[in-house]
Amino acid sequence: MDYSPDDWVILKVSFATRDRTFTQLRVLGGWRGGYLSGDAWRINSGIQAVHADDLEYRFVGRSGSVYLCRRGGYRMSRIMASGLEELKRQPTVVDAEVLEDRNWFEPGLLEALLSTAADDTAVK
């Protein structure tokens, strides 16, 4: 499934389960509604890969979904902020932060961002 949010940000989300702690990068997307529909938000399953061209980034999620995110659309909307707060209330979520915009296609960037936190390590 492909999604094309109007606004989007990248989240760094830390999780803790009984067996392990880990960190994922996720896309938080927002859609502006209209006369017949309200605003909406959606968080992907975790970024597995990123592709890019001059117009957009294509973030491939763990579930196989693809988020088509326009360059220049990196911003947090009010509905997205409510989605972030809902995410933070989940029992396995330790922390979730919005990352600063950057060139998401830069080689090694996703790995470097994840290496700053414990990833798939056993809880001691």
mmCIF file with all atom_site columns, C-alpha atoms in Angstrom:
data_model
loop_
_atom_site.group_PDB
_atom_site.id
_atom_site.type_symbol
_atom_site.label_atom_id
_atom_site.label_alt_id
_atom_site.label_comp_id
_atom_site.label_asym_id
_atom_site.label_entity_id
_atom_site.label_seq_id
_atom_site.pdbx_PDB_ins_code
_atom_site.Cartn_x
_atom_site.Cartn_y
_atom_site.Cartn_z
_atom_site.occupancy
_atom_site.B_iso_or_equiv
_atom_site.pdbx_formal_charge
_atom_site.auth_seq_id
_atom_site.auth_comp_id
_atom_site.auth_asym_id
_atom_site.auth_atom_id
_atom_site.pdbx_PDB_model_num
ATOM 1   C CA . MET A 1 1   ? 0.000   0.000  0.000  1.00 0.00 ? 1   MET A CA 1
ATOM 2   C CA . ASP A 1 2   ? 1.298   3.472  -0.890 1.00 0.00 ? 2   ASP A CA 1
ATOM 3   C CA . TYR A 1 3   ? 0.579   6.562  1.215  1.00 0.00 ? 3   TYR A CA 1
ATOM 4   C CA . SER A 1 4   ? 1.169   10.190 0.219  1.00 0.00 ? 4   SER A CA 1
ATOM 5   C CA . PRO A 1 5   ? 0.872   12.439 3.275  1.00 0.00 ? 5   PRO A CA 1
ATOM 6   C CA . ASP A 1 6   ? 0.472   16.204 2.959  1.00 0.00 ? 6   ASP A CA 1
ATOM 7   C CA . ASP A 1 7   ? 2.842   16.728 5.906  1.00 0.00 ? 7   ASP A CA 1
ATOM 8   C CA . TRP A 1 8   ? 5.350   14.321 7.430  1.00 0.00 ? 8   TRP A CA 1
ATOM 9   C CA . VAL A 1 9   ? 8.150   13.952 9.963  1.00 0.00 ? 9   VAL A CA 1
ATOM 10  C CA . ILE A 1 10  ? 10.536  11.201 11.000 1.00 0.00 ? 10  ILE A CA 1
ATOM 11  C CA . LEU A 1 11  ? 10.214  9.857  14.537 1.00 0.00 ? 11  LEU A CA 1
ATOM 12  C CA . LYS A 1 12  ? 12.861  8.072  16.571 1.00 0.00 ? 12  LYS A CA 1
ATOM 13  C CA . VAL A 1 13  ? 10.874  5.687  18.768 1.00 0.00 ? 13  VAL A CA 1
ATOM 14  C CA . SER A 1 14  ? 12.334  3.647  21.644 1.00 0.00 ? 14  SER A CA 1
ATOM 15  C CA . PHE A 1 15  ? 10.487  0.539  22.780 1.00 0.00 ? 15  PHE A CA 1
ATOM 16  C CA . ALA A 1 16  ? 10.897  -1.761 25.773 1.00 0.00 ? 16  ALA A CA 1
ATOM 17  C CA . THR A 1 17  ? 9.347   -5.183 26.061 1.00 0.00 ? 17  THR A CA 1
ATOM 18  C CA . ARG A 1 18  ? 9.927   -7.820 28.684 1.00 0.00 ? 18  ARG A CA 1
ATOM 19  C CA . ASP A 1 19  ? 12.703  -9.396 26.604 1.00 0.00 ? 19  ASP A CA 1
ATOM 20  C CA . ARG A 1 20  ? 14.432  -6.491 24.893 1.00 0.00 ? 20  ARG A CA 1
ATOM 21  C CA . THR A 1 21  ? 14.693  -2.803 24.119 1.00 0.00 ? 21  THR A CA 1
ATOM 22  C CA . PHE A 1 22  ? 14.992  -1.445 20.607 1.00 0.00 ? 22  PHE A CA 1
ATOM 23  C CA . THR A 1 23  ? 14.694  1.726  18.570 1.00 0.00 ? 23  THR A CA 1
ATOM 24  C CA . GLN A 1 24  ? 13.008  2.305  15.238 1.00 0.00 ? 24  GLN A CA 1
ATOM 25  C CA . LEU A 1 25  ? 12.724  5.218  12.854 1.00 0.00 ? 25  LEU A CA 1
ATOM 26  C CA . ARG A 1 26  ? 9.137   5.734  11.724 1.00 0.00 ? 26  ARG A CA 1
ATOM 27  C CA . VAL A 1 27  ? 7.283   8.074  9.394  1.00 0.00 ? 27  VAL A CA 1
ATOM 28  C CA . LEU A 1 28  ? 4.451   10.076 10.948 1.00 0.00 ? 28  LEU A CA 1
ATOM 29  C CA . GLY A 1 29  ? 2.250   11.371 8.145  1.00 0.00 ? 29  GLY A CA 1
ATOM 30  C CA . GLY A 1 30  ? -0.638  13.797 8.185  1.00 0.00 ? 30  GLY A CA 1
ATOM 31  C CA . TRP A 1 31  ? -3.439  14.420 5.725  1.00 0.00 ? 31  TRP A CA 1
ATOM 32  C CA . ARG A 1 32  ? -5.544  17.568 5.587  1.00 0.00 ? 32  ARG A CA 1
ATOM 33  C CA . GLY A 1 33  ? -9.228  16.822 5.297  1.00 0.00 ? 33  GLY A CA 1
ATOM 34  C CA . GLY A 1 34  ? -11.828 18.724 3.413  1.00 0.00 ? 34  GLY A CA 1
ATOM 35  C CA . TYR A 1 35  ? -15.536 19.302 3.418  1.00 0.00 ? 35  TYR A CA 1
ATOM 36  C CA . LEU A 1 36  ? -16.448 15.615 3.640  1.00 0.00 ? 36  LEU A CA 1
ATOM 37  C CA . SER A 1 37  ? -13.551 14.252 5.679  1.00 0.00 ? 37  SER A CA 1
ATOM 38  C CA . GLY A 1 38  ? -11.493 15.342 8.664  1.00 0.00 ? 38  GLY A CA 1
ATOM 39  C CA . ASP A 1 39  ? -7.747  15.560 9.121  1.00 0.00 ? 39  ASP A CA 1
ATOM 40  C CA . ALA A 1 40  ? -5.960  12.234 9.654  1.00 0.00 ? 40  ALA A CA 1
ATOM 41  C CA . TRP A 1 41  ? -2.591  10.867 10.747 1.00 0.00 ? 41  TRP A CA 1
ATOM 42  C CA . ARG A 1 42  ? -0.793  7.556  10.332 1.00 0.00 ? 42  ARG A CA 1
ATOM 43  C CA . ILE A 1 43  ? 2.504   6.099  11.591 1.00 0.00 ? 43  ILE A CA 1
ATOM 44  C CA . ASN A 1 44  ? 4.348   3.531  9.524  1.00 0.00 ? 44  ASN A CA 1
ATOM 45  C CA . SER A 1 45  ? 5.648   0.198  10.823 1.00 0.00 ? 45  SER A CA 1
ATOM 46  C CA . GLY A 1 46  ? 9.304   1.235  10.865 1.00 0.00 ? 46  GLY A CA 1
ATOM 47  C CA . ILE A 1 47  ? 11.595  2.379  8.069  1.00 0.00 ? 47  ILE A CA 1
ATOM 48  C CA . GLN A 1 48  ? 13.433  -0.454 6.332  1.00 0.00 ? 48  GLN A CA 1
ATOM 49  C CA . ALA A 1 49  ? 14.774  1.467  3.327  1.00 0.00 ? 49  ALA A CA 1
ATOM 50  C CA . VAL A 1 50  ? 14.644  4.888  1.704  1.00 0.00 ? 50  VAL A CA 1
ATOM 51  C CA . HIS A 1 51  ? 14.744  5.852  -1.965 1.00 0.00 ? 51  HIS A CA 1
ATOM 52  C CA . ALA A 1 52  ? 14.668  9.378  -3.319 1.00 0.00 ? 52  ALA A CA 1
ATOM 53  C CA . ASP A 1 53  ? 14.469  11.575 -6.364 1.00 0.00 ? 53  ASP A CA 1
ATOM 54  C CA . ASP A 1 54  ? 14.365  15.353 -6.778 1.00 0.00 ? 54  ASP A CA 1
ATOM 55  C CA . LEU A 1 55  ? 10.700  15.562 -5.725 1.00 0.00 ? 55  LEU A CA 1
ATOM 56  C CA . GLU A 1 56  ? 10.165  13.042 -2.942 1.00 0.00 ? 56  GLU A CA 1
ATOM 57  C CA . TYR A 1 57  ? 11.462  10.438 -0.555 1.00 0.00 ? 57  TYR A CA 1
ATOM 58  C CA . ARG A 1 58  ? 10.026  6.910  -0.671 1.00 0.00 ? 58  ARG A CA 1
ATOM 59  C CA . PHE A 1 59  ? 10.197  5.263  2.744  1.00 0.00 ? 59  PHE A CA 1
ATOM 60  C CA . VAL A 1 60  ? 9.666   1.498  2.661  1.00 0.00 ? 60  VAL A CA 1
ATOM 61  C CA . GLY A 1 61  ? 8.169   0.164  5.884  1.00 0.00 ? 61  GLY A CA 1
ATOM 62  C CA . ARG A 1 62  ? 8.569   -3.150 7.659  1.00 0.00 ? 62  ARG A CA 1
ATOM 63  C CA . SER A 1 63  ? 5.044   -4.091 6.533  1.00 0.00 ? 63  SER A CA 1
ATOM 64  C CA . GLY A 1 64  ? 5.894   -3.372 2.880  1.00 0.00 ? 64  GLY A CA 1
ATOM 65  C CA . SER A 1 65  ? 3.974   -0.094 2.750  1.00 0.00 ? 65  SER A CA 1
ATOM 66  C CA . VAL A 1 66  ? 5.609   2.866  1.020  1.00 0.00 ? 66  VAL A CA 1
ATOM 67  C CA . TYR A 1 67  ? 5.288   6.458  2.194  1.00 0.00 ? 67  TYR A CA 1
ATOM 68  C CA . LEU A 1 68  ? 5.752   8.933  -0.667 1.00 0.00 ? 68  LEU A CA 1
ATOM 69  C CA . CYS A 1 69  ? 6.891   12.084 1.118  1.00 0.00 ? 69  CYS A CA 1
ATOM 70  C CA . ARG A 1 70  ? 7.354   15.337 -0.797 1.00 0.00 ? 70  ARG A CA 1
ATOM 71  C CA . ARG A 1 71  ? 10.574  17.213 -0.196 1.00 0.00 ? 71  ARG A CA 1
ATOM 72  C CA . GLY A 1 72  ? 9.536   20.463 1.438  1.00 0.00 ? 72  GLY A CA 1
ATOM 73  C CA . GLY A 1 73  ? 6.605   18.805 3.247  1.00 0.00 ? 73  GLY A CA 1
ATOM 74  C CA . TYR A 1 74  ? 8.557   18.162 6.453  1.00 0.00 ? 74  TYR A CA 1
ATOM 75  C CA . ARG A 1 75  ? 6.415   19.715 9.186  1.00 0.00 ? 75  ARG A CA 1
ATOM 76  C CA . MET A 1 76  ? 4.239   18.758 12.123 1.00 0.00 ? 76  MET A CA 1
ATOM 77  C CA . SER A 1 77  ? 0.524   19.489 11.925 1.00 0.00 ? 77  SER A CA 1
ATOM 78  C CA . ARG A 1 78  ? -1.904  19.668 14.827 1.00 0.00 ? 78  ARG A CA 1
ATOM 79  C CA . ILE A 1 79  ? -3.477  16.294 13.969 1.00 0.00 ? 79  ILE A CA 1
ATOM 80  C CA . MET A 1 80  ? -0.013  14.709 13.750 1.00 0.00 ? 80  MET A CA 1
ATOM 81  C CA . ALA A 1 81  ? 0.851   16.043 17.209 1.00 0.00 ? 81  ALA A CA 1
ATOM 82  C CA . SER A 1 82  ? -2.190  14.207 18.585 1.00 0.00 ? 82  SER A CA 1
ATOM 83  C CA . GLY A 1 83  ? -0.972  11.031 16.853 1.00 0.00 ? 83  GLY A CA 1
ATOM 84  C CA . LEU A 1 84  ? 2.451   11.433 18.447 1.00 0.00 ? 84  LEU A CA 1
ATOM 85  C CA . GLU A 1 85  ? 0.859   11.842 21.887 1.00 0.00 ? 85  GLU A CA 1
ATOM 86  C CA . GLU A 1 86  ? -1.206  8.690  21.319 1.00 0.00 ? 86  GLU A CA 1
ATOM 87  C CA . LEU A 1 87  ? 1.948   6.797  20.340 1.00 0.00 ? 87  LEU A CA 1
ATOM 88  C CA . LYS A 1 88  ? 3.707   7.957  23.521 1.00 0.00 ? 88  LYS A CA 1
ATOM 89  C CA . ARG A 1 89  ? 0.850   6.533  25.622 1.00 0.00 ? 89  ARG A CA 1
ATOM 90  C CA . GLN A 1 90  ? 1.438   3.003  24.301 1.00 0.00 ? 90  GLN A CA 1
ATOM 91  C CA . PRO A 1 91  ? 2.735   0.724  27.097 1.00 0.00 ? 91  PRO A CA 1
ATOM 92  C CA . THR A 1 92  ? 5.825   -0.465 25.200 1.00 0.00 ? 92  THR A CA 1
ATOM 93  C CA . VAL A 1 93  ? 6.925   3.019  24.077 1.00 0.00 ? 93  VAL A CA 1
ATOM 94  C CA . VAL A 1 94  ? 9.691   4.478  26.234 1.00 0.00 ? 94  VAL A CA 1
ATOM 95  C CA . ASP A 1 95  ? 10.259  7.644  24.200 1.00 0.00 ? 95  ASP A CA 1
ATOM 96  C CA . ALA A 1 96  ? 9.397   9.156  20.829 1.00 0.00 ? 96  ALA A CA 1
ATOM 97  C CA . GLU A 1 97  ? 10.997  12.262 19.386 1.00 0.00 ? 97  GLU A CA 1
ATOM 98  C CA . VAL A 1 98  ? 10.661  14.193 16.154 1.00 0.00 ? 98  VAL A CA 1
ATOM 99  C CA . LEU A 1 99  ? 13.991  14.364 14.336 1.00 0.00 ? 99  LEU A CA 1
ATOM 100 C CA . GLU A 1 100 ? 15.308  17.448 12.603 1.00 0.00 ? 100 GLU A CA 1
ATOM 101 C CA . ASP A 1 101 ? 14.803  17.507 8.829  1.00 0.00 ? 101 ASP A CA 1
ATOM 102 C CA . ARG A 1 102 ? 17.827  16.447 6.787  1.00 0.00 ? 102 ARG A CA 1
ATOM 103 C CA . ASN A 1 103 ? 18.776  14.590 3.624  1.00 0.00 ? 103 ASN A CA 1
ATOM 104 C CA . TRP A 1 104 ? 17.149  11.252 4.492  1.00 0.00 ? 104 TRP A CA 1
ATOM 105 C CA . PHE A 1 105 ? 18.786  9.580  1.491  1.00 0.00 ? 105 PHE A CA 1
ATOM 106 C CA . GLU A 1 106 ? 22.311  10.297 2.766  1.00 0.00 ? 106 GLU A CA 1
ATOM 107 C CA . PRO A 1 107 ? 24.252  6.996  2.797  1.00 0.00 ? 107 PRO A CA 1
ATOM 108 C CA . GLY A 1 108 ? 24.508  5.542  6.303  1.00 0.00 ? 108 GLY A CA 1
ATOM 109 C CA . LEU A 1 109 ? 22.255  8.160  7.925  1.00 0.00 ? 109 LEU A CA 1
ATOM 110 C CA . LEU A 1 110 ? 19.488  5.808  9.085  1.00 0.00 ? 110 LEU A CA 1
ATOM 111 C CA . GLU A 1 111 ? 21.999  3.376  10.535 1.00 0.00 ? 111 GLU A CA 1
ATOM 112 C CA . ALA A 1 112 ? 23.866  6.185  12.296 1.00 0.00 ? 112 ALA A CA 1
ATOM 113 C CA . LEU A 1 113 ? 20.666  7.539  13.848 1.00 0.00 ? 113 LEU A CA 1
ATOM 114 C CA . LEU A 1 114 ? 19.742  4.101  15.141 1.00 0.00 ? 114 LEU A CA 1
ATOM 115 C CA . SER A 1 115 ? 23.210  3.379  16.499 1.00 0.00 ? 115 SER A CA 1
ATOM 116 C CA . THR A 1 116 ? 22.866  6.198  19.027 1.00 0.00 ? 116 THR A CA 1
ATOM 117 C CA . ALA A 1 117 ? 20.433  4.071  21.037 1.00 0.00 ? 117 ALA A CA 1
ATOM 118 C CA . ALA A 1 118 ? 20.198  0.454  22.120 1.00 0.00 ? 118 ALA A CA 1
ATOM 119 C CA . ASP A 1 119 ? 18.862  -1.579 19.217 1.00 0.00 ? 119 ASP A CA 1
ATOM 120 C CA . ASP A 1 120 ? 17.598  -5.139 19.624 1.00 0.00 ? 120 ASP A CA 1
ATOM 121 C CA . THR A 1 121 ? 19.479  -5.651 22.863 1.00 0.00 ? 121 THR A CA 1
ATOM 122 C CA . ALA A 1 122 ? 18.411  -7.729 25.817 1.00 0.00 ? 122 ALA A CA 1
ATOM 123 C CA . VAL A 1 123 ? 17.031  -5.934 28.838 1.00 0.00 ? 123 VAL A CA 1
ATOM 124 C CA . LYS A 1 124 ? 19.356  -6.333 31.810 1.00 0.00 ? 124 LYS A CA 1
#
